[in-house]
GROMACS .gro file of C-alpha atoms in nm:
model
  348
    1MET     CA    1  -0.284  -0.635  -2.790
    2THR     CA    2  -0.020  -0.699  -2.541
    3GLN     CA    3  -0.096  -0.978  -2.304
    4PRO     CA    4  -0.013  -0.881  -1.943
    5GLN     CA    5   0.209  -1.101  -1.750
    6GLY     CA    6   0.169  -1.180  -1.394
    7ALA     CA    7  -0.019  -1.041  -1.113
    8LEU     CA    8   0.007  -0.846  -0.809
    9LEU     CA    9  -0.200  -0.852  -0.491
   10VAL     CA   10  -0.173  -0.500  -0.368
   11GLY     CA   11  -0.232  -0.582  -0.006
   12SER     CA   12  -0.569  -0.623   0.185
   13VAL     CA   13  -0.796  -0.883   0.083
   14ASN     CA   14  -1.146  -0.953   0.230
   15TYR     CA   15  -1.069  -1.271   0.433
   16ASP     CA   16  -1.074  -1.313   0.806
   17ASP     CA   17  -0.746  -1.464   0.834
   18ALA     CA   18  -0.384  -1.499   0.684
   19GLU     CA   19  -0.409  -1.888   0.605
   20THR     CA   20  -0.727  -1.822   0.415
   21THR     CA   21  -0.552  -1.551   0.202
   22ILE     CA   22  -0.270  -1.717   0.140
   23ARG     CA   23  -0.396  -2.059   0.056
   24THR     CA   24  -0.667  -1.913  -0.171
   25ALA     CA   25  -0.461  -1.655  -0.349
   26ALA     CA   26  -0.179  -1.947  -0.397
   27SER     CA   27  -0.472  -2.183  -0.539
   28LEU     CA   28  -0.646  -1.938  -0.797
   29LEU     CA   29  -0.313  -1.750  -0.887
   30ARG     CA   30  -0.041  -1.980  -0.829
   31GLY     CA   31   0.162  -1.945  -1.138
   32HIS     CA   32   0.077  -1.552  -1.177
   33LEU     CA   33   0.234  -1.445  -0.842
   34LYS     CA   34   0.564  -1.368  -0.732
   35ARG     CA   35   0.484  -1.265  -0.372
   36ILE     CA   36   0.189  -1.335  -0.158
   37PRO     CA   37   0.056  -1.090   0.120
   38ASP     CA   38  -0.130  -1.174   0.439
   39GLY     CA   39  -0.441  -0.998   0.343
   40GLU     CA   40  -0.378  -0.728   0.584
   41VAL     CA   41  -0.642  -0.910   0.852
   42GLY     CA   42  -0.749  -0.818   1.184
   43LYS     CA   43  -0.694  -0.471   1.276
   44ARG     CA   44  -0.512  -0.372   0.975
   45PHE     CA   45  -0.820  -0.431   0.781
   46HIS     CA   46  -0.898  -0.050   0.740
   47TRP     CA   47  -0.550   0.020   0.641
   48ILE     CA   48  -0.401   0.279   0.906
   49MET     CA   49  -0.712   0.350   1.112
   50PHE     CA   50  -0.607   0.115   1.386
   51GLN     CA   51  -0.283   0.358   1.442
   52PRO     CA   52  -0.465   0.618   1.646
   53ASP     CA   53  -0.523   0.342   1.905
   54VAL     CA   54  -0.184   0.251   1.912
   55LEU     CA   55  -0.025   0.617   1.945
   56GLY     CA   56  -0.278   0.706   2.178
   57GLN     CA   57  -0.130   0.489   2.417
   58ALA     CA   58   0.185   0.659   2.432
   59ASP     CA   59   0.266   0.925   2.727
   60GLY     CA   60   0.267   1.287   2.571
   61ILE     CA   61  -0.003   1.191   2.280
   62GLU     CA   62  -0.366   1.271   2.358
   63ARG     CA   63  -0.696   1.180   2.171
   64VAL     CA   64  -0.881   1.497   2.034
   65GLY     CA   65  -1.238   1.518   2.179
   66ASP     CA   66  -1.367   1.351   2.498
   67GLU     CA   67  -1.599   1.078   2.331
   68PRO     CA   68  -1.454   0.815   2.072
   69ILE     CA   69  -1.526   0.847   1.735
   70PRO     CA   70  -1.683   0.481   1.653
   71PHE     CA   71  -1.512   0.332   1.338
   72PRO     CA   72  -1.597  -0.031   1.209
   73ALA     CA   73  -1.382  -0.330   1.372
   74GLY     CA   74  -1.423  -0.122   1.719
   75LEU     CA   75  -1.158   0.138   1.629
   76ASP     CA   76  -1.161   0.470   1.760
   77ALA     CA   77  -1.130   0.736   1.491
   78ARG     CA   78  -1.064   1.040   1.706
   79PRO     CA   79  -0.758   1.222   1.589
   80LEU     CA   80  -0.409   1.271   1.783
   81ARG     CA   81  -0.241   1.563   1.935
   82ILE     CA   82   0.077   1.617   2.135
   83GLY     CA   83   0.014   1.705   2.495
   84ASP     CA   84   0.054   2.079   2.608
   85GLY     CA   85   0.399   2.122   2.706
   86VAL     CA   86   0.540   1.782   2.581
   87ASP     CA   87   0.862   1.771   2.384
   88ALA     CA   88   0.790   1.556   2.104
   89ALA     CA   89   1.140   1.430   2.095
   90SER     CA   90   1.081   1.274   2.448
   91ILE     CA   91   0.781   1.069   2.347
   92THR     CA   92   0.824   0.671   2.319
   93LEU     CA   93   0.602   0.505   2.082
   94PRO     CA   94   0.473   0.172   2.168
   95PRO     CA   95   0.519  -0.116   1.895
   96LEU     CA   96   0.314  -0.007   1.579
   97GLY     CA   97   0.185  -0.354   1.501
   98TYR     CA   98   0.322  -0.404   1.170
   99ALA     CA   99   0.611  -0.619   1.291
  100ASP     CA  100   0.422  -0.834   1.506
  101ALA     CA  101   0.156  -0.892   1.226
  102ALA     CA  102   0.426  -0.966   0.974
  103ILE     CA  103   0.595  -1.219   1.187
  104GLU     CA  104   0.304  -1.382   1.289
  105SER     CA  105   0.183  -1.408   0.934
  106TYR     CA  106   0.503  -1.543   0.795
  107ARG     CA  107   0.479  -1.838   1.019
  108VAL     CA  108   0.155  -1.920   0.847
  109PHE     CA  109   0.309  -1.856   0.527
  110THR     CA  110   0.612  -2.088   0.590
  111ARG     CA  111   0.393  -2.364   0.713
  112LEU     CA  112   0.170  -2.353   0.423
  113ARG     CA  113   0.486  -2.341   0.191
  114ASP     CA  114   0.634  -2.670   0.389
  115GLU     CA  115   0.291  -2.826   0.315
  116GLY     CA  116   0.325  -2.740  -0.061
  117ALA     CA  117   0.013  -2.520  -0.077
  118VAL     CA  118   0.263  -2.231  -0.135
  119PRO     CA  119   0.520  -2.279  -0.407
  120ALA     CA  120   0.869  -2.230  -0.281
  121SER     CA  121   0.956  -1.955  -0.543
  122ILE     CA  122   0.686  -1.704  -0.404
  123ARG     CA  123   0.809  -1.441  -0.142
  124PHE     CA  124   0.596  -1.313   0.148
  125GLN     CA  125   0.473  -0.966   0.075
  126VAL     CA  126   0.449  -0.717   0.390
  127SER     CA  127   0.283  -0.382   0.295
  128LEU     CA  128   0.381  -0.079   0.501
  129PRO     CA  129   0.224   0.250   0.505
  130THR     CA  130   0.445   0.568   0.482
  131PRO     CA  131   0.476   0.824   0.800
  132VAL     CA  132   0.311   1.085   0.581
  133ALA     CA  133  -0.003   0.873   0.585
  134ILE     CA  134  -0.047   0.868   0.968
  135ILE     CA  135   0.083   1.198   1.024
  136SER     CA  136  -0.138   1.374   0.751
  137SER     CA  137  -0.434   1.189   0.861
  138PHE     CA  138  -0.419   1.218   1.233
  139PHE     CA  139  -0.231   1.508   1.337
  140SER     CA  140  -0.274   1.850   1.267
  141GLY     CA  141  -0.078   2.219   1.287
  142ASP     CA  142   0.271   2.222   1.433
  143ASP     CA  143   0.223   1.858   1.564
  144ARG     CA  144   0.294   1.735   1.243
  145ALA     CA  145   0.640   1.841   1.213
  146ALA     CA  146   0.715   1.779   1.563
  147ILE     CA  147   0.607   1.413   1.552
  148GLU     CA  148   0.725   1.318   1.216
  149PRO     CA  149   1.080   1.225   1.307
  150VAL     CA  150   0.949   1.012   1.606
  151TYR     CA  151   0.700   0.818   1.391
  152THR     CA  152   0.949   0.780   1.112
  153THR     CA  153   1.198   0.651   1.381
  154ALA     CA  154   0.938   0.413   1.500
  155LEU     CA  155   0.827   0.274   1.139
  156VAL     CA  156   1.185   0.209   1.058
  157ASP     CA  157   1.222   0.023   1.379
  158GLU     CA  158   0.918  -0.193   1.291
  159LEU     CA  159   1.109  -0.262   0.947
  160ALA     CA  160   1.416  -0.355   1.105
  161ARG     CA  161   1.231  -0.612   1.336
  162ILE     CA  162   1.069  -0.753   1.020
  163LEU     CA  163   1.421  -0.781   0.835
  164ASP     CA  164   1.565  -0.936   1.136
  165ALA     CA  165   1.277  -1.204   1.170
  166ILE     CA  166   1.203  -1.281   0.812
  167PRO     CA  167   1.488  -1.439   0.580
  168HIS     CA  168   1.571  -1.184   0.320
  169GLU     CA  169   1.557  -1.437   0.053
  170ASP     CA  170   1.176  -1.479   0.141
  171LEU     CA  171   1.064  -1.123   0.172
  172ALA     CA  172   0.915  -0.851  -0.025
  173ILE     CA  173   0.834  -0.513   0.118
  174GLN     CA  174   0.588  -0.276  -0.041
  175TRP     CA  175   0.547   0.092   0.038
  176ASP     CA  176   0.174   0.199   0.028
  177VAL     CA  177   0.170   0.564  -0.113
  178ALA     CA  178  -0.164   0.744  -0.106
  179SER     CA  179  -0.156   1.049   0.106
  180GLU     CA  180   0.129   1.172  -0.093
  181LEU     CA  181  -0.062   1.180  -0.402
  182GLY     CA  182  -0.343   1.350  -0.207
  183ILE     CA  183  -0.109   1.633  -0.113
  184VAL     CA  184   0.045   1.666  -0.468
  185GLU     CA  185  -0.328   1.680  -0.608
  186ARG     CA  186  -0.440   1.918  -0.326
  187ALA     CA  187  -0.707   1.665  -0.255
  188PRO     CA  188  -1.002   1.734  -0.028
  189GLY     CA  189  -0.941   1.503   0.293
  190TYR     CA  190  -1.089   1.496   0.602
  191GLY     CA  191  -1.274   1.852   0.575
  192ALA     CA  192  -0.944   2.016   0.448
  193VAL     CA  193  -0.725   2.042   0.161
  194MET     CA  194  -0.456   1.800   0.201
  195GLY     CA  195  -0.137   1.980   0.256
  196ALA     CA  196   0.256   1.949   0.348
  197TRP     CA  197   0.386   2.085   0.681
  198TRP     CA  198   0.743   2.156   0.576
  199GLU     CA  199   0.928   2.436   0.385
  200GLY     CA  200   0.988   2.402   0.026
  201ASP     CA  201   0.813   2.249  -0.266
  202PRO     CA  202   0.561   1.961  -0.134
  203PHE     CA  203   0.664   1.728  -0.429
  204ASP     CA  204   1.029   1.737  -0.361
  205GLY     CA  205   0.981   1.684   0.014
  206LEU     CA  206   0.735   1.376  -0.045
  207VAL     CA  207   0.989   1.235  -0.293
  208ALA     CA  208   1.287   1.259  -0.053
  209ARG     CA  209   1.075   1.107   0.194
  210LEU     CA  210   0.970   0.782  -0.016
  211VAL     CA  211   1.348   0.752  -0.130
  212SER     CA  212   1.446   0.732   0.236
  213LEU     CA  213   1.221   0.464   0.294
  214VAL     CA  214   1.290   0.251  -0.039
  215ASP     CA  215   1.664   0.281   0.040
  216ALA     CA  216   1.598   0.159   0.405
  217VAL     CA  217   1.513  -0.201   0.245
  218PRO     CA  218   1.832  -0.390   0.183
  219SER     CA  219   1.923  -0.474  -0.185
  220ASP     CA  220   1.856  -0.854  -0.122
  221VAL     CA  221   1.476  -0.803  -0.021
  222GLU     CA  222   1.264  -0.708  -0.286
  223ASP     CA  223   1.134  -0.354  -0.241
  224GLY     CA  224   0.806  -0.230  -0.440
  225ILE     CA  225   0.569   0.098  -0.449
  226HIS     CA  226   0.209   0.078  -0.461
  227LEU     CA  227   0.078   0.434  -0.590
  228CYS     CA  228  -0.285   0.508  -0.488
  229TYR     CA  229  -0.553   0.767  -0.489
  230GLY     CA  230  -0.706   0.623  -0.198
  231ASP     CA  231  -1.009   0.389  -0.125
  232ALA     CA  232  -1.267   0.514   0.093
  233GLY     CA  233  -1.571   0.330   0.011
  234GLU     CA  234  -1.413   0.198  -0.303
  235LYS     CA  235  -1.393   0.593  -0.406
  236HIS     CA  236  -1.071   0.785  -0.473
  237PHE     CA  237  -1.014   1.103  -0.275
  238VAL     CA  238  -0.982   1.260  -0.628
  239GLU     CA  239  -1.012   1.105  -0.958
  240PRO     CA  240  -0.681   1.147  -1.152
  241ARG     CA  241  -0.693   1.349  -1.471
  242ASP     CA  242  -0.474   1.083  -1.631
  243ALA     CA  243  -0.153   0.905  -1.531
  244ALA     CA  244   0.089   1.215  -1.568
  245THR     CA  245   0.102   1.281  -1.203
  246LEU     CA  246   0.181   0.909  -1.130
  247VAL     CA  247   0.454   0.897  -1.370
  248ARG     CA  248   0.624   1.227  -1.252
  249PHE     CA  249   0.599   1.107  -0.892
  250ALA     CA  250   0.741   0.764  -0.991
  251ASN     CA  251   1.013   0.898  -1.224
  252ALA     CA  252   1.134   1.120  -0.946
  253VAL     CA  253   1.151   0.841  -0.680
  254ILE     CA  254   1.320   0.588  -0.912
  255ALA     CA  255   1.589   0.865  -1.009
  256GLY     CA  256   1.646   0.922  -0.653
  257ALA     CA  257   1.694   0.607  -0.478
  258SER     CA  258   2.008   0.428  -0.454
  259ARG     CA  259   1.862   0.079  -0.507
  260SER     CA  260   1.631  -0.027  -0.794
  261LEU     CA  261   1.254  -0.092  -0.741
  262SER     CA  262   1.146  -0.451  -0.767
  263TRP     CA  263   0.804  -0.348  -0.866
  264LEU     CA  264   0.596  -0.026  -0.913
  265HIS     CA  265   0.197  -0.046  -0.915
  266LEU     CA  266  -0.017   0.218  -1.076
  267PRO     CA  267  -0.385   0.265  -1.043
  268VAL     CA  268  -0.635   0.254  -1.333
  269PRO     CA  269  -0.992   0.391  -1.254
  270ILE     CA  270  -1.273   0.195  -1.379
  271GLU     CA  271  -1.408   0.459  -1.642
  272ARG     CA  272  -1.055   0.492  -1.823
  273ASP     CA  273  -0.994   0.280  -2.106
  274ASP     CA  274  -0.916   0.615  -2.316
  275ALA     CA  275  -0.567   0.666  -2.477
  276ALA     CA  276  -0.547   1.003  -2.308
  277TYR     CA  277  -0.518   0.843  -1.959
  278PHE     CA  278  -0.226   0.620  -2.029
  279ALA     CA  279  -0.047   0.843  -2.284
  280ALA     CA  280   0.231   0.961  -1.991
  281LEU     CA  281   0.331   0.614  -1.936
  282ALA     CA  282   0.509   0.642  -2.253
  283SER     CA  283   0.789   0.848  -2.022
  284LEU     CA  284   0.766   0.635  -1.743
  285THR     CA  285   1.122   0.509  -1.628
  286PRO     CA  286   1.161   0.131  -1.688
  287VAL     CA  287   1.124  -0.084  -1.373
  288ALA     CA  288   1.164  -0.477  -1.328
  289GLU     CA  289   0.799  -0.504  -1.296
  290LEU     CA  290   0.531  -0.274  -1.394
  291TYR     CA  291   0.166  -0.350  -1.248
  292LEU     CA  292  -0.139  -0.151  -1.385
  293GLY     CA  293  -0.443  -0.152  -1.143
  294LEU     CA  294  -0.700  -0.210  -1.419
  295VAL     CA  295  -0.887  -0.507  -1.258
  296HIS     CA  296  -1.212  -0.378  -1.100
  297ARG     CA  297  -1.483  -0.624  -0.983
  298GLU     CA  298  -1.767  -0.432  -1.114
  299ASP     CA  299  -1.696  -0.505  -1.472
  300GLY     CA  300  -1.454  -0.815  -1.437
  301ALA     CA  301  -1.237  -0.940  -1.715
  302GLU     CA  302  -1.447  -0.766  -1.999
  303GLY     CA  303  -1.357  -0.418  -1.854
  304ALA     CA  304  -1.007  -0.530  -1.768
  305GLN     CA  305  -0.960  -0.637  -2.145
  306ARG     CA  306  -1.064  -0.293  -2.259
  307ARG     CA  307  -0.793  -0.113  -2.030
  308ILE     CA  308  -0.559  -0.373  -2.115
  309ALA     CA  309  -0.589  -0.254  -2.457
  310ALA     CA  310  -0.573   0.109  -2.415
  311ALA     CA  311  -0.256   0.049  -2.207
  312SER     CA  312  -0.114  -0.205  -2.446
  313ALA     CA  313  -0.072   0.101  -2.705
  314VAL     CA  314   0.174   0.281  -2.482
  315VAL     CA  315   0.341   0.020  -2.261
  316PRO     CA  316   0.528  -0.270  -2.400
  317SER     CA  317   0.486  -0.507  -2.089
  318PHE     CA  318   0.309  -0.521  -1.741
  319GLY     CA  319   0.129  -0.732  -1.514
  320VAL     CA  320  -0.246  -0.658  -1.368
  321ALA     CA  321  -0.353  -0.585  -1.029
  322THR     CA  322  -0.665  -0.394  -0.868
  323GLU     CA  323  -0.617  -0.044  -0.816
  324CYS     CA  324  -0.624  -0.053  -0.445
  325GLY     CA  325  -0.659  -0.340  -0.181
  326ILE     CA  326  -0.971  -0.560  -0.208
  327GLY     CA  327  -0.999  -0.574   0.166
  328ARG     CA  328  -1.313  -0.357   0.171
  329ALA     CA  329  -1.475  -0.515  -0.135
  330PRO     CA  330  -1.819  -0.673  -0.067
  331ASP     CA  331  -1.833  -1.009   0.112
  332GLY     CA  332  -1.850  -1.299  -0.146
  333THR     CA  333  -1.679  -1.095  -0.431
  334THR     CA  334  -1.301  -1.178  -0.345
  335GLU     CA  335  -1.258  -1.512  -0.541
  336GLY     CA  336  -1.423  -1.371  -0.853
  337ILE     CA  337  -1.167  -1.103  -0.832
  338LEU     CA  338  -0.898  -1.297  -0.804
  339ARG     CA  339  -1.001  -1.521  -1.068
  340THR     CA  340  -1.020  -1.208  -1.305
  341HIS     CA  341  -0.656  -1.159  -1.252
  342ALA     CA  342  -0.579  -1.504  -1.376
  343GLU     CA  343  -0.819  -1.489  -1.678
  344VAL     CA  344  -0.655  -1.146  -1.822
  345ALA     CA  345  -0.291  -1.238  -1.762
  346ALA     CA  346  -0.062  -1.487  -1.874
  347ALA     CA  347   0.144  -1.688  -1.581
  348TRP     CA  348   0.527  -1.635  -1.547
   0.00000   0.00000   0.00000
């Protein structure tokens, strides 16, 4: 059986602040990690659910419904619409919050590195959603096509601020790709089937959009992709039949991108330790680092080893990760999940 090498923290970690996340990850996984995220703490705890509160501040964008829809952490989950008679191109969005958070957390990261708590070789990882995630989740109808270029420009501007503020040799960017797979799989979401809003093959449109984001990251900055089937209450929006869709999508993005990926992450459902799930990985285009999200808190190292054995029959080398972030894992389980990574994988 192949022994995995290295570990990836997908993004969110269930701690209250960036310092705790970075210190703990560096301590427990010191030799296993090439990059550390800040844990997506604060308002990013629930991934993109804070974005409606941000976008709702823009002139020309309105909340749907008169009463807030309460969401944890004091967020308002009401969707969004473009106001009547408003030209979407005239809308100026406020800062989205990703650059501000990254810059603040990088200061923590460098302070801890200067103290010796973080090895000098580890990069600071910034995980960003795709515009598809926000648009498909919070807008509907014709508003989706109208707001897409506006939001995409705003997100790329956030990326530019991050690139300007953080030395490239310290930085790793990860694109979180979940809604795209929901659209490909035509999964149910928010009471309706997840679908595209552009003409032509949805798959091709999704690939082109992600390729443009991958290529927006300079070659001297690490650039990775986290493919995901969602994480609502530790459940996927649809259970993948096998890894075939993941492989098809990843291969198309790799073929279309002008730059190479630094890493690729693919999820592995907890119940899948069978050969059929992993068979499609035989046709995956090689990447510098492949991480399989086969660590699950419910069955720890023993379950991870079963999934490692099944994957090893197909994939010559890979590292380990959870299938999604662990920010919503039950309190008190985070350290155990981190330790499992080290238990089942070799250090670099």
